[in-house]
Amino acid sequence: MPASPSSPSSSSSSRKPLLISAGVALAAVTLGLVSWQATKPDHGANGTDRTARSSVTSAPEAGPATDPAAQLKALARRESGDKLAAGRADAPVVLIEYSDFKCGYCGKFARDTEPALVKKYVEDGTLRIEWRNFPIFGADSEAAAKAAWAAGQQDRFAQFHAAAYAEGAKEKGFVAERLTELAREAGVPDLERFETDMAGEKAAAALAKDQEEGYRIGVTSTPSFLINGQPLAGAQPAAAFEAAIARAKAQAAAK
């Protein structure tokens, strides 16, 4: 994984080792869903890309005992102005996606599964998809993550996402010139602003926020998902997502 946004000596919070809260760890076990702990340094059996390198971040603060699934479900931001989200903020189901633009299985999900989920569930108000930048393959991954955020500031995240995940796109790399080319392809209107935003502190802060959230709950491979707080790892078949969305929708309606 890329280095954490803060080095171990930079702050008291970032000196703490990576920990998963007991509640969140319990959720991954008791829900009976796929583990986020991959077993190989390359492609996992469930269609995940993994890196074995650990990171450093602050542990969740101790608090009163709560439903572990509720802790994960509460990660949905539901911000109406979120540039890296699709769907209604009050949708009954929220899918949080932790992904990397250099991840082959993330690209497979983006090309083969996500468009159908958008058409079937986002457009009818059932589903909201919230993207989390979770780069694990080094500098190119981090640069692409910041570029996606910058494209989003001009309401072109979805278009940049599609361009960066197009077949063969990741093989061309994500150096600065290539990222500007992708932004142009995505229809980003102000490329000078895009380049400034991509290199700015706000992009770095947004990336750090997403990374630390993923590290805190134990994400180690991409793509990884939460569907109303229930983990699902890898580029699973569309039927797996449809079943999880249906369950989450039914549970939301019953409350």
XYZ file of N, CA, C and O in Angstrom, residues 78-80 87-94 125-128:
60
model
N -23.771 10.376 2.785
C -25.059 10.929 2.364
C -25.014 12.450 2.231
O -25.971 13.145 2.608
N -23.928 12.978 1.714
C -23.790 14.417 1.516
C -24.366 14.780 0.144
O -23.937 14.249 -0.884
N -25.317 15.677 0.131
C -25.985 16.013 -1.126
C -25.030 16.615 -2.151
O -25.242 16.487 -3.351
N -26.662 9.168 -7.096
C -27.896 8.734 -6.470
C -28.363 9.667 -5.373
O -27.628 10.529 -4.892
N -29.596 9.492 -4.972
C -30.206 10.351 -3.964
C -29.541 10.181 -2.611
O -29.200 9.061 -2.205
N -29.380 11.281 -1.898
C -28.771 11.220 -0.566
C -29.633 10.440 0.404
O -29.122 9.881 1.380
N -30.943 10.357 0.156
C -31.839 9.636 1.055
C -32.235 8.266 0.510
O -33.227 7.683 0.955
N -31.465 7.738 -0.427
C -31.758 6.406 -0.967
C -31.731 5.373 0.157
O -30.917 5.476 1.077
N -32.591 4.363 0.104
C -32.617 3.373 1.186
C -31.375 2.499 1.259
O -31.082 1.931 2.313
N -30.634 2.393 0.156
C -29.437 1.560 0.121
C -28.250 2.395 -0.337
O -28.343 3.123 -1.328
N -27.151 2.290 0.401
C -25.915 2.974 0.014
C -24.813 1.941 -0.183
O -24.523 1.146 0.712
N -34.015 5.463 -7.642
C -33.942 6.003 -6.289
C -33.647 4.990 -5.210
O -33.574 5.347 -4.032
N -33.440 3.726 -5.574
C -33.162 2.691 -4.577
C -31.755 2.789 -4.022
O -31.533 2.604 -2.830
N -30.793 3.080 -4.885
C -29.375 2.954 -4.545
C -28.626 4.269 -4.686
O -28.861 5.034 -5.632
N -27.720 4.471 -3.753
C -26.732 5.551 -3.857
C -25.358 4.890 -3.843
O -25.099 3.974 -3.049
